[in-house]
Coordinates of C-alpha atoms in Angstrom, one line a residue:
X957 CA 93.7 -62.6 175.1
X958 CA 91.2 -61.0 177.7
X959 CA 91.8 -58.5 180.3
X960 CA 89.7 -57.3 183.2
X961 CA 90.6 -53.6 184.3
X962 CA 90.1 -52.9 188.1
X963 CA 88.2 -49.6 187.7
X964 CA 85.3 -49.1 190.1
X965 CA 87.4 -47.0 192.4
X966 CA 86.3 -43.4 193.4
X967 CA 90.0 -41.5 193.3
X968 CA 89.1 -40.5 196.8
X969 CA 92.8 -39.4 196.8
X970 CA 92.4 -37.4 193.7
X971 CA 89.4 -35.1 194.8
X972 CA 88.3 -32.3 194.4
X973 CA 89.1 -33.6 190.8
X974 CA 87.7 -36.5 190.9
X975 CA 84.2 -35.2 192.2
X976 CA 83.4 -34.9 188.7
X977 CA 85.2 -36.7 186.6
X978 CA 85.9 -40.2 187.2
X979 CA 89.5 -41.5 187.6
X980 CA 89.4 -43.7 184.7
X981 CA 88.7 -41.2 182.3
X982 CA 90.1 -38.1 184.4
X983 CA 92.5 -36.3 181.4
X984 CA 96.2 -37.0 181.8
X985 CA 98.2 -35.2 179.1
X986 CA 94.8 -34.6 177.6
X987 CA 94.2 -37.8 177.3
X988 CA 91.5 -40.2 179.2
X989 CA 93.5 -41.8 181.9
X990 CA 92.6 -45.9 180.5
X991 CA 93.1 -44.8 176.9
X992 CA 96.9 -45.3 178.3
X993 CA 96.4 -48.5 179.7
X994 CA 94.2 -49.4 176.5
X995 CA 97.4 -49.3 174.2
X996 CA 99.5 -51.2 176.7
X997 CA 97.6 -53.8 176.6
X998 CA 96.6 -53.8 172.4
X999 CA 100.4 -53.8 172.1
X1000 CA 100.3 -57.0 173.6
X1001 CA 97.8 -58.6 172.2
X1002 CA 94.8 -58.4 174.2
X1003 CA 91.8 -58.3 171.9
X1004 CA 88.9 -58.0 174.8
X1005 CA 88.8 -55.6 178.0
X1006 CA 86.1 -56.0 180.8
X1007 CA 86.4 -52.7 182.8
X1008 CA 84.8 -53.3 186.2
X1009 CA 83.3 -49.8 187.0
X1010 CA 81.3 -48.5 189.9
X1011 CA 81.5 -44.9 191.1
X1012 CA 79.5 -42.8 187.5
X1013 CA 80.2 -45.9 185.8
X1014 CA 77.9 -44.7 183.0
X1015 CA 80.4 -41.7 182.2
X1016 CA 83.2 -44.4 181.8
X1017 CA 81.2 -46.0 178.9
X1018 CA 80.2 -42.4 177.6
X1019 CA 83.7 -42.0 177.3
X1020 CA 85.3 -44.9 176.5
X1021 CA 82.3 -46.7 174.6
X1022 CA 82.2 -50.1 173.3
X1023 CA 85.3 -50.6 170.8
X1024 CA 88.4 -49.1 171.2
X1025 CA 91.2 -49.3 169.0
X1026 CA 89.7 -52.8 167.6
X1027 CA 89.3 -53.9 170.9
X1028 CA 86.0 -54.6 172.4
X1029 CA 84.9 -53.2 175.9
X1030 CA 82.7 -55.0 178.2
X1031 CA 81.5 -53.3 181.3
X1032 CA 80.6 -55.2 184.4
X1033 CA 79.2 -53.1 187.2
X1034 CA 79.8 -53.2 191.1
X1035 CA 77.0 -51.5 192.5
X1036 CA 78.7 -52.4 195.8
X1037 CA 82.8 -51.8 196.1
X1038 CA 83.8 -55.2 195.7
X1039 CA 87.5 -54.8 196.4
X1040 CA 89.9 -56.2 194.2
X1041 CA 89.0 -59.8 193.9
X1042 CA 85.4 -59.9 193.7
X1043 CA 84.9 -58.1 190.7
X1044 CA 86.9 -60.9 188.8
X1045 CA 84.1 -62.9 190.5
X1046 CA 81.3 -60.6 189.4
X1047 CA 82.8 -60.7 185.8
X1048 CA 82.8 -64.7 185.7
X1049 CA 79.0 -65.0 187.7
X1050 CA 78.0 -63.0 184.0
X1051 CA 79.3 -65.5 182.1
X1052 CA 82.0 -63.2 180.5
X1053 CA 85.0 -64.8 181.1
X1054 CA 87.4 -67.2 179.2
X1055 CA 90.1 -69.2 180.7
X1056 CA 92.9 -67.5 181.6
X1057 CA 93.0 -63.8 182.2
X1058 CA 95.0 -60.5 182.9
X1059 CA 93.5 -58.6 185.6
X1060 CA 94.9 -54.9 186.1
X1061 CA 94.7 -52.0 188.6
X1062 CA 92.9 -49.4 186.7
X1063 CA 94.8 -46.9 188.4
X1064 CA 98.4 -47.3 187.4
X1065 CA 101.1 -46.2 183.8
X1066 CA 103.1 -48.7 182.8
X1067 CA 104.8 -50.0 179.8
X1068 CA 106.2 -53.5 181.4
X1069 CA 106.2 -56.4 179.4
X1070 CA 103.6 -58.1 179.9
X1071 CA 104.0 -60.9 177.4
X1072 CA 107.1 -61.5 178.7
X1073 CA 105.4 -62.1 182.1
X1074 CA 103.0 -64.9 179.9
X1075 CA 105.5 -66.7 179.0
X1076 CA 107.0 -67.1 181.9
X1077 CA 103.3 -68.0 183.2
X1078 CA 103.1 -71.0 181.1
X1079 CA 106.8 -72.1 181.2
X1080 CA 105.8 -72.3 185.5
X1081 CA 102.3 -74.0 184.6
X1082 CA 101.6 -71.3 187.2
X1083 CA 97.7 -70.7 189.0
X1084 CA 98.4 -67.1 189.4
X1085 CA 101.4 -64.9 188.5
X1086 CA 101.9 -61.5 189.9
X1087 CA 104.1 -58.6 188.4
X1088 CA 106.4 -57.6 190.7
X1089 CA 108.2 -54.1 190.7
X1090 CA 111.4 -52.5 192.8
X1091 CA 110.2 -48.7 194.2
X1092 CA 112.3 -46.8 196.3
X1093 CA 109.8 -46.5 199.0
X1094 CA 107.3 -49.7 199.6
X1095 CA 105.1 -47.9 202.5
X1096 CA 101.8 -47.8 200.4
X1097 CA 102.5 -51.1 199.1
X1098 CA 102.4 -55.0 199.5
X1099 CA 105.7 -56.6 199.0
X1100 CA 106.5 -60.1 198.2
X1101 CA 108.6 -62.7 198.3
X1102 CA 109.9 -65.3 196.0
X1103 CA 112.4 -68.3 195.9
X1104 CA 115.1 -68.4 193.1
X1105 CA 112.2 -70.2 190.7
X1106 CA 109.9 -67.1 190.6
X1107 CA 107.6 -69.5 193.4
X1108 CA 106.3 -66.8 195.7
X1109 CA 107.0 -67.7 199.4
X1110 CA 105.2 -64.8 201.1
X1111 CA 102.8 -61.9 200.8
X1112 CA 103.0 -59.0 203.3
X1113 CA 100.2 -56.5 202.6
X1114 CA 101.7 -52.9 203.5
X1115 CA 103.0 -54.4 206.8
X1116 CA 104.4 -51.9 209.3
X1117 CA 108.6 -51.9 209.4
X1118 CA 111.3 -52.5 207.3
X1119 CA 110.3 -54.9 204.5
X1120 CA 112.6 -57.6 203.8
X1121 CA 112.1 -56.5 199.8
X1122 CA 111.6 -53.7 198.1
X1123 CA 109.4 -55.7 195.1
X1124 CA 106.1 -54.6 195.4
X1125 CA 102.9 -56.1 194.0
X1126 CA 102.4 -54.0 190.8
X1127 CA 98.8 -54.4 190.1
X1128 CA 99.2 -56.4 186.6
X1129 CA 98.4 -60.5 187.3
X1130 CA 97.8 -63.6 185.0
X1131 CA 95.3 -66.0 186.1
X1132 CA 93.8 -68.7 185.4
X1133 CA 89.9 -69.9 185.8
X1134 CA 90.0 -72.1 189.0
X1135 CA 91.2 -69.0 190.6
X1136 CA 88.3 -67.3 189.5
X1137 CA 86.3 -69.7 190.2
X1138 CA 87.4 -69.8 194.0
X1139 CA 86.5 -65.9 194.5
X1140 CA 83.7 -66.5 197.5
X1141 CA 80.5 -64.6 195.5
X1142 CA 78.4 -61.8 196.6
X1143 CA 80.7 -59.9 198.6
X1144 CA 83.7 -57.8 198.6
X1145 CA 87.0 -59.7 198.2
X1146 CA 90.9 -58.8 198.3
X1147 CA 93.0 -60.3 196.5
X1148 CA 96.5 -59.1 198.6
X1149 CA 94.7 -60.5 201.7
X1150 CA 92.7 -63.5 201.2
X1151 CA 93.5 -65.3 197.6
X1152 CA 96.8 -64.7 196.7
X1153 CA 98.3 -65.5 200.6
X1154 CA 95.9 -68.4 200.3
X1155 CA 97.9 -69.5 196.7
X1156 CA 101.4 -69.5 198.3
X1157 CA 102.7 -72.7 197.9
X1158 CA 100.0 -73.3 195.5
X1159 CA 100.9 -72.8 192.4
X1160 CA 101.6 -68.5 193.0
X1161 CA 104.7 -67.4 191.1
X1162 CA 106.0 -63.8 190.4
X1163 CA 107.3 -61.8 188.0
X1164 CA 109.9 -59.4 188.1
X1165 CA 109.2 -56.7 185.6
X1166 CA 111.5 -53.6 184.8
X1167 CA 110.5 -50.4 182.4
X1168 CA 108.4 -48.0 183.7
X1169 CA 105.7 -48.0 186.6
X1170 CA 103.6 -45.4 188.2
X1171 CA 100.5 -44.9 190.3
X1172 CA 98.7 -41.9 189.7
X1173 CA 96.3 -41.8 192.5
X1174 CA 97.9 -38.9 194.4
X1175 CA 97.9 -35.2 192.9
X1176 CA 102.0 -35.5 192.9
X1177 CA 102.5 -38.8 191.0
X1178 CA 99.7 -37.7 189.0
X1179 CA 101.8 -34.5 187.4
X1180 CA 104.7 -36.8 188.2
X1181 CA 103.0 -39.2 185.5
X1182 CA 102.4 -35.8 183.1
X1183 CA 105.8 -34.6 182.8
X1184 CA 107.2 -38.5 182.5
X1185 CA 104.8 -38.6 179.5
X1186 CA 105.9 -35.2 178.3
X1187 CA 109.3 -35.9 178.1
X1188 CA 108.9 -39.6 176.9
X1189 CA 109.6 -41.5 179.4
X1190 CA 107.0 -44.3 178.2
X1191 CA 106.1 -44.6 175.4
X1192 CA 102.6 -43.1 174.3
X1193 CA 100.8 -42.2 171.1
X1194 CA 100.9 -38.1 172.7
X1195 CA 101.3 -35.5 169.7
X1196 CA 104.2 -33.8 169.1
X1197 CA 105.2 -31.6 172.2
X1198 CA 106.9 -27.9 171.6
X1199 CA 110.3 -26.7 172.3
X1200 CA 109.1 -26.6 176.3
X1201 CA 108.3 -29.6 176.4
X1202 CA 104.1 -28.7 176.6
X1203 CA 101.9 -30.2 174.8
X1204 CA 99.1 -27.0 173.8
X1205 CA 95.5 -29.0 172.4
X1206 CA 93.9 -27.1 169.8
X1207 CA 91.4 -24.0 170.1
X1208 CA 93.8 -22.6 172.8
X1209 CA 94.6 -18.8 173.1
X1210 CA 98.0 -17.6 174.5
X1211 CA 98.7 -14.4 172.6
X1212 CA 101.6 -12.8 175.0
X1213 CA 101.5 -15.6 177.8
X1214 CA 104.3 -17.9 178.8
X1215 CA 103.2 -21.5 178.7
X1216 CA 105.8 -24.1 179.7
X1217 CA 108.0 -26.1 180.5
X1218 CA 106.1 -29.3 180.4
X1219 CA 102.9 -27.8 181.2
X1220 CA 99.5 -29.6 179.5
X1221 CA 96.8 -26.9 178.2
X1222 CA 93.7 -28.9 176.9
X1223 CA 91.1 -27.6 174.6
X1224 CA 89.8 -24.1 174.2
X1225 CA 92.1 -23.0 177.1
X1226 CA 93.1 -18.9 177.5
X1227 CA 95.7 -17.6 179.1
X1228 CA 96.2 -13.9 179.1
X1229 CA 99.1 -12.1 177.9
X1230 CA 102.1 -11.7 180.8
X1231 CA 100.6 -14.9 182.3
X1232 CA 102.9 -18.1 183.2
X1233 CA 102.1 -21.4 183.6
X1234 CA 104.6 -23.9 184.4
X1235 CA 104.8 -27.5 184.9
X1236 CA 101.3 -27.4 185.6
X1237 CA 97.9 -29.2 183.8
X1238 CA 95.1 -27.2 182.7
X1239 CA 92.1 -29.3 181.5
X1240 CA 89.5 -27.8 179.1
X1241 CA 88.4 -24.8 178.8
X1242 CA 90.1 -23.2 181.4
X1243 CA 90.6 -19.6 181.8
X1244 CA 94.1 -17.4 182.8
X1245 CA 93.8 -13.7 183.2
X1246 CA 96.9 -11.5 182.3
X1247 CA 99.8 -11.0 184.6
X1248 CA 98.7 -14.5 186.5
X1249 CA 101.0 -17.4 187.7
X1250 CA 100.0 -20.8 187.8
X1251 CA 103.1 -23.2 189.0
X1252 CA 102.9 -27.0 189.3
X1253 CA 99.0 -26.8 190.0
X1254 CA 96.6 -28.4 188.5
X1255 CA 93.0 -26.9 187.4
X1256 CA 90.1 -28.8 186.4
X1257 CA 87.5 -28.2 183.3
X1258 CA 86.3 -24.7 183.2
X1259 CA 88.7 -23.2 186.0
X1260 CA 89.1 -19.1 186.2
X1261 CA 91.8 -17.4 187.6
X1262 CA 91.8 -13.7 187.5
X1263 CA 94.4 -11.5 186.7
X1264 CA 97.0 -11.3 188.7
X1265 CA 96.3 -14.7 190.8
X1266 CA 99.1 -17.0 191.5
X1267 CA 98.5 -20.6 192.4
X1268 CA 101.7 -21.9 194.6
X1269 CA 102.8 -25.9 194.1
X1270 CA 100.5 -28.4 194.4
X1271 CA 97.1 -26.2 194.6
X1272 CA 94.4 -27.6 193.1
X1273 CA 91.3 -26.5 191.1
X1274 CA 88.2 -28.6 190.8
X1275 CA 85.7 -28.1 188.0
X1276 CA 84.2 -24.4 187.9
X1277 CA 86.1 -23.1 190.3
X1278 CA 86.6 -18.8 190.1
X1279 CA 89.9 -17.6 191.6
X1280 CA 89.3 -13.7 192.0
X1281 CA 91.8 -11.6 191.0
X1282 CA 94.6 -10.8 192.9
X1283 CA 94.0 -13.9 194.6
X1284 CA 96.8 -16.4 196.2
X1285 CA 96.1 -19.5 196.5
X1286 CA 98.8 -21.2 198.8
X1287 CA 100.6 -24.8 198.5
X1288 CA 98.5 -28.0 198.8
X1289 CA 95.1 -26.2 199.0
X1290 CA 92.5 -28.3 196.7
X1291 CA 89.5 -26.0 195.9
X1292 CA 86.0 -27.9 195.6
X1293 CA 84.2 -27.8 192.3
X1294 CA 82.3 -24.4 191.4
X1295 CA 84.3 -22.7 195.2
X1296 CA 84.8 -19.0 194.5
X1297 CA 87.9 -17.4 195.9
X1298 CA 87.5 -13.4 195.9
X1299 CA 89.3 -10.9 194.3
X1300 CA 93.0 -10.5 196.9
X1301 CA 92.3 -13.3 199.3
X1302 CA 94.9 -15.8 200.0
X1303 CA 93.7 -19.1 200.7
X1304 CA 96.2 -21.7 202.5
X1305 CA 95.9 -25.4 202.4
X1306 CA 92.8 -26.1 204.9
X1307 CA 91.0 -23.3 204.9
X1308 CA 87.6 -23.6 204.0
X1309 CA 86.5 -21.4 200.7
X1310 CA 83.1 -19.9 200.1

């Protein structure tokens, strides 16, 4: 079974973070992000991935390389955005694709079942099959329709109003080669807006999968997604966590520092001694200074917070970033990769940093 991985996206949503790591690999419980998506989709028998990469598309194969797991990785590159659609068509122009495929949003933590949404792909003799999810709140997504035989009867892309469903399009599709084949080439094409409402009636059926489902494009549902992994939520290959709940990666020194609950320290991290860090995500080789508080924030590869700092909810630490000591920094505010905050400022969310 092949799969093609929508993955050329920038995580405009996720900077500063993102700046420097792309979202595909960006560590999530220490973790490259796909490596997730990678067992997913092993557990279900895919055998081949394409990942369709643009934005440092070369650090996605440094990462990721060419086997994973016993599954081979092919890499087509947009070296326009192609939306959703026309990478499938990009894929197919380079002669890498077989007849029927999976084609997922690269952007998303799952465990639904996808064979289950196969079968019932083949049992429909279906063109296209989308997996379809029920969220609380549908306003950043499409919502669709369907008949009381799976046939989909409409697709509303993030219309404006009260949906008439709260089943969303979920980002995981089977289909089959003519719809490949009818992606217009050479330019960026959408799926939600132009082939899918174009397949209605046409052989378009959905899905309607349960288990878990999250997008972690957003700082929020990306520590959402952390602490749902932490406390096992879905399933994942994570090691053991301590009695917190945190998951501590090795080389990491925390002599006299409080570190949890369900807080993610990646490799060769510090954090001084009277220090807490709580529900938060440090990525490597970050360093905490005693007597410092770092709540629900999330600091990128080789962060520094001085002593005595606090980072309130939902601030935000790209790569290299120096917080002085003494320093606040307030709710919301995302610090730019290598920004240096001096010692007893207090920086609130839109303020620009030096």
């Amino acid at each position: 079974m092949q799969a093609l991985v929508l993955a050329g996206g920038e995580g405009t949503r996720l900077r500063p973070l993102t700046y420097t790591t792309p979202k595909p690999v960006m560590p999530l419980a220490g973790r490259p992000f796909l490596s997730f998506m990678l067992d997913w989709l092993r557990s279900h028998g895919v055998d081949e991935v394409i990942l369709s990469c643009g934005f440092m598309s070369d650090d996605v194969r440094r990462v990721l390389g060419d086997i994973y797991d016993g599954m081979r990785l092919r890499y087509v590159v947009e070296d326009e955005p192609l939306g959703t659609a026309g990478p499938v068509r990009l894929a197919l122009d380079e002669g890498v694709l077989e007849e029927r495929l999976l084609v997922l949003n690269g952007d998303v933590l799952t465990d639904i079942d996808l064979t289950a949404e196969l079968q019932q792909h083949e049992r429909a003799e279906a063109r296209a099959t989308l997996a379809l999810y029920a969220v609380e709140d549908t306003a950043s997504y499409g919502v669709v329709l369907t008949d009381a035989d799976g046939r989909v009867t409409e697709f509303i892309e993030k219309a404006e109003g009260e949906p008439p469903t709260n089943r969303i399009n979920a980002g995981a599709y089977v289909i089959e080669r003519d719809v490949a084949e009818a992606i217009p080439p050479g330019r960026a094409v959408s799926f939600e807006r132009e082939i899918f409402p174009g397949l209605v009636g046409n052989g378009l059926h959905g899905y309607l999968a349960e288990g878990y489902w999250i997008d972690i494009g957003t700082p929020d549902r990306y520590l959402e997604a952390t602490w749902d992994l932490l406390a096992g939520r879905v399933s994942s290959r994570l090691p053991e966590r301590d009695e917190t709940g945190s998951l501590v990666y090795e080389g990491c020194l925390l002599s006299g520092a409080h570190v949890g609950p369900q807080s993610v320290l990646g490799r060769h991290c510090s954090v001084g001694s009277d220090s807490r860090v709580e529900r938060s995500v440090l990525h490597d080789r970050v360093r905490v200074g005693a007597d410092a508080v770092v709540v629900e924030s999330v600091l990128g590869e080789g962060v520094r917070v001085g002593e005595r700092a606090l980072l309130e909810p939902g601030a935000i630490a790209g790569a290299g970033a120096t917080i002085g000591d003494g320093a606040v920094i307030g709710s919301g505010v995302r610090l730019e990769p290598g920004a240096e905050v001096p010692p007893g400022a207090r920086v609130e969310a839109g303020e620009p940093v030096g």
